[in-house]
PDB file of C-alpha atoms in Angstrom:
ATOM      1  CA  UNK A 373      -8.977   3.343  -3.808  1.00  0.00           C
ATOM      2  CA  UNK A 374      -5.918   2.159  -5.173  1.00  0.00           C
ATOM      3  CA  UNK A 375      -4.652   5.152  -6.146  1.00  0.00           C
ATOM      4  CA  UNK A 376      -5.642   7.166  -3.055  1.00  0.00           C
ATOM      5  CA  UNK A 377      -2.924   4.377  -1.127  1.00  0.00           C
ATOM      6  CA  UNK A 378      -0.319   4.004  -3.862  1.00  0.00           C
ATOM      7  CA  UNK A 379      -0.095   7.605  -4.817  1.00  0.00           C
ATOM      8  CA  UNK A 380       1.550   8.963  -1.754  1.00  0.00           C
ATOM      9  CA  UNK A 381       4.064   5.780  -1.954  1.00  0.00           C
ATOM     10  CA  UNK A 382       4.799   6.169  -5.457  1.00  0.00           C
ATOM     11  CA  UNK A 383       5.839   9.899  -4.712  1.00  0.00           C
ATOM     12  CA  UNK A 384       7.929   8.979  -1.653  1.00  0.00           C
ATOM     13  CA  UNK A 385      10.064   6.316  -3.752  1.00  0.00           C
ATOM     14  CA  UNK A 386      10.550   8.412  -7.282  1.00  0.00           C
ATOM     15  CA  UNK A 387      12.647  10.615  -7.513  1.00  0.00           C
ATOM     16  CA  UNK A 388      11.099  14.182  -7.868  1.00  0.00           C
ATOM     17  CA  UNK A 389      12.266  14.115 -11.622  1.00  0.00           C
ATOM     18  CA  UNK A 390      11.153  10.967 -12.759  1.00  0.00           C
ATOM     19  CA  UNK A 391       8.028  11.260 -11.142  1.00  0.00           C
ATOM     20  CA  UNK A 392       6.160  12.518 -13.742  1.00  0.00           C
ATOM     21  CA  UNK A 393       7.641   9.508 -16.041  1.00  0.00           C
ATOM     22  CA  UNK A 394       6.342   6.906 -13.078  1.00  0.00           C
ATOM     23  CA  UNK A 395       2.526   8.208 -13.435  1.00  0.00           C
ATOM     24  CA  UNK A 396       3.025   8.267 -16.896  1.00  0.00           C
ATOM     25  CA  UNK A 397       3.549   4.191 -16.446  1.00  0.00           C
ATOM     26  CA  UNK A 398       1.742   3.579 -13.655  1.00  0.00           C
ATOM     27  CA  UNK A 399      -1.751   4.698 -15.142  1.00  0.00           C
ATOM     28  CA  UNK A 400      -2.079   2.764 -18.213  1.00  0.00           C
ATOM     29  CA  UNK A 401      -0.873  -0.145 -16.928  1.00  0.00           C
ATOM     30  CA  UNK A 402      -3.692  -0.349 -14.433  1.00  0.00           C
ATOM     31  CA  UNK A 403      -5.742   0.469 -17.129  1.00  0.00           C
ATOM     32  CA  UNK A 404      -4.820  -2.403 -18.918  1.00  0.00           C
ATOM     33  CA  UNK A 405      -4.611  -4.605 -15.848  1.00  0.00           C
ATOM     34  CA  UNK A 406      -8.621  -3.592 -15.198  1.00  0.00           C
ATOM     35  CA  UNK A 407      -9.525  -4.732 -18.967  1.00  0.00           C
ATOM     36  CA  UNK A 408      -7.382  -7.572 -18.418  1.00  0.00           C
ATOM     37  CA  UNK A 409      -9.290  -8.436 -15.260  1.00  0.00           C
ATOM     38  CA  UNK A 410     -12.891  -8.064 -16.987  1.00  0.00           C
ATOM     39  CA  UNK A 411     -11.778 -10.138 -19.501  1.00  0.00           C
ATOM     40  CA  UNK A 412     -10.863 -12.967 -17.653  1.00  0.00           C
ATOM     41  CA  UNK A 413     -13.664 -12.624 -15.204  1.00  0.00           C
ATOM     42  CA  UNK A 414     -15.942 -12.944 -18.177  1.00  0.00           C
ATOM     43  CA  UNK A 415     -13.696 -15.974 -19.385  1.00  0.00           C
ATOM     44  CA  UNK A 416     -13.749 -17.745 -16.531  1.00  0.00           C
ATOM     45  CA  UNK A 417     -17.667 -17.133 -15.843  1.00  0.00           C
ATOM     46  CA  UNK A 418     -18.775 -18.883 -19.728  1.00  0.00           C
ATOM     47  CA  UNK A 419     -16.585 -21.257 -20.130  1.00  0.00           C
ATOM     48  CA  UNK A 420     -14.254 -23.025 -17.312  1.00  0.00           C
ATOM     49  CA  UNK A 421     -16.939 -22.092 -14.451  1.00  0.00           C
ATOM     50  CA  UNK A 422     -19.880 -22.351 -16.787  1.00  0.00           C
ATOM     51  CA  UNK A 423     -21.605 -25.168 -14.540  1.00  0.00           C
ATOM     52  CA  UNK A 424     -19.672 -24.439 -11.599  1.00  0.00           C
ATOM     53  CA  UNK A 425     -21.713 -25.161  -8.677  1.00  0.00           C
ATOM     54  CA  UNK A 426     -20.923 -26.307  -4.905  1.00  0.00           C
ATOM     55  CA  UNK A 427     -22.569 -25.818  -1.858  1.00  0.00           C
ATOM     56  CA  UNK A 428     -20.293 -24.982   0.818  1.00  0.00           C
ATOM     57  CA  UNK A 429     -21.525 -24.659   5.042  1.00  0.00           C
ATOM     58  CA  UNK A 430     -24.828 -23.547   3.527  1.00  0.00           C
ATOM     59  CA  UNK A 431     -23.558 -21.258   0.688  1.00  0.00           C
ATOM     60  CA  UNK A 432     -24.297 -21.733  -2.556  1.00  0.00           C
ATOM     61  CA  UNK A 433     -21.879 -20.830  -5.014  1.00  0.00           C
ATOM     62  CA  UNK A 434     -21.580 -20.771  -8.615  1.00  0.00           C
ATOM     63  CA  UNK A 435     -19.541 -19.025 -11.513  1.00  0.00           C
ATOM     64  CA  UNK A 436     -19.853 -15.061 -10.334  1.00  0.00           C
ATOM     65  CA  UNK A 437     -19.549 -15.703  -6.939  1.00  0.00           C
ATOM     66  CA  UNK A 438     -16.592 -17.874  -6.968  1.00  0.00           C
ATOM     67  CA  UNK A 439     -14.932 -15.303  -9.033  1.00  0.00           C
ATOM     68  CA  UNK A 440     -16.084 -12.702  -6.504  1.00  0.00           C
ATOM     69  CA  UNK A 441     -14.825 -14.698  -3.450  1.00  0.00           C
ATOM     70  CA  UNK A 442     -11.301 -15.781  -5.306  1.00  0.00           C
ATOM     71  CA  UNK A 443     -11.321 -12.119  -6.167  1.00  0.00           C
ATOM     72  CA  UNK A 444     -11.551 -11.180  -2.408  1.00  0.00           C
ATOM     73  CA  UNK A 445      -9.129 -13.924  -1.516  1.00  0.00           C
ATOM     74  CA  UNK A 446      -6.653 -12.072  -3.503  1.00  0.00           C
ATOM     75  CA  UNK A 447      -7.478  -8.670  -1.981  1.00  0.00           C
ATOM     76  CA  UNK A 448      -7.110 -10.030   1.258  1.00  0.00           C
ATOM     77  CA  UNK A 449      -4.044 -11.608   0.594  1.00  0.00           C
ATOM     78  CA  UNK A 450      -2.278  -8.832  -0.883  1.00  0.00           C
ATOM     79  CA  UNK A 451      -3.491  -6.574   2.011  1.00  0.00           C
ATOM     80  CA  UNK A 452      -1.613  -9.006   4.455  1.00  0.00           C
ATOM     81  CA  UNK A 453       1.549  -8.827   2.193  1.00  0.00           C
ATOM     82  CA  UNK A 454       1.322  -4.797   1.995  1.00  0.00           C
ATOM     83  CA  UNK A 455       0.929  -4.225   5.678  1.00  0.00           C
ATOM     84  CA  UNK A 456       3.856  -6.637   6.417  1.00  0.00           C
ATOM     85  CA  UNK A 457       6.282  -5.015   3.753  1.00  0.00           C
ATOM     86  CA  UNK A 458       5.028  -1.398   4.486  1.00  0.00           C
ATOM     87  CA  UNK A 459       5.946  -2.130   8.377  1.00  0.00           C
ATOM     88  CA  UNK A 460       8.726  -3.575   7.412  1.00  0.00           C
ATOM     89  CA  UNK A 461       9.973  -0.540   5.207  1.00  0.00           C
ATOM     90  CA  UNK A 462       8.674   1.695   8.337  1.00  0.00           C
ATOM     91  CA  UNK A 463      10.627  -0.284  10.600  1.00  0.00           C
ATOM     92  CA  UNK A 464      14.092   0.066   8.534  1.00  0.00           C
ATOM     93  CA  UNK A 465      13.690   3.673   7.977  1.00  0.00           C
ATOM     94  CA  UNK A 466      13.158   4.725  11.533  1.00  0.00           C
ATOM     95  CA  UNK A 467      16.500   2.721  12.452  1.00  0.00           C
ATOM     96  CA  UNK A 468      18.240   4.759   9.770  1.00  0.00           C
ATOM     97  CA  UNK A 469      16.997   8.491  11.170  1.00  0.00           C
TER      98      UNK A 469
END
């Protein structure tokens, strides 16, 4: 999913001839940024959260799904941020044409 949204934007803001040098980037590093993710997911899950548990408005919620949720918190939140800069961006180039 990422890459079906970011492609598109990545190819608008290179250059054509660096473009091939962006992907060349771009794709390890989220690579590394999913490995990075498991790892601290699985971090988090036997150690800090090991005995994590709180019930809150009826939900029960330990280790996984407080990652989960936090993990969805951050989706969400990054979502708000990306349609706020993107209609931003929109916004300055259609004063410009």
């Amino acid at each position: 999913m990422l890459n079906t949204a970011l492609t598109p934007l990545m190819l608008a803001a290179a250059s054509r001839e660096y473009t091939g040098r962006v992907f060349a980037v771009f794709n390890p590093l989220v690579q590394l940024s999913s490995m990075l993710s498991v790892m601290l997911a699985g971090w988090l899950a036997s150690s800090v959260l090991e005995h994590f548990s709180v019930s809150i408005g009826g939900f029960q919620l330990g280790p996984i799904s407080t990652i989960f949720a936090a993990s969805g918190v951050l989706v969400l939140v990054g979502g708000g941020y990306a349609l706020v800069a993107l209609s931003s961006a929109s916004r300055q180039l259609a004063t410009e044409s």
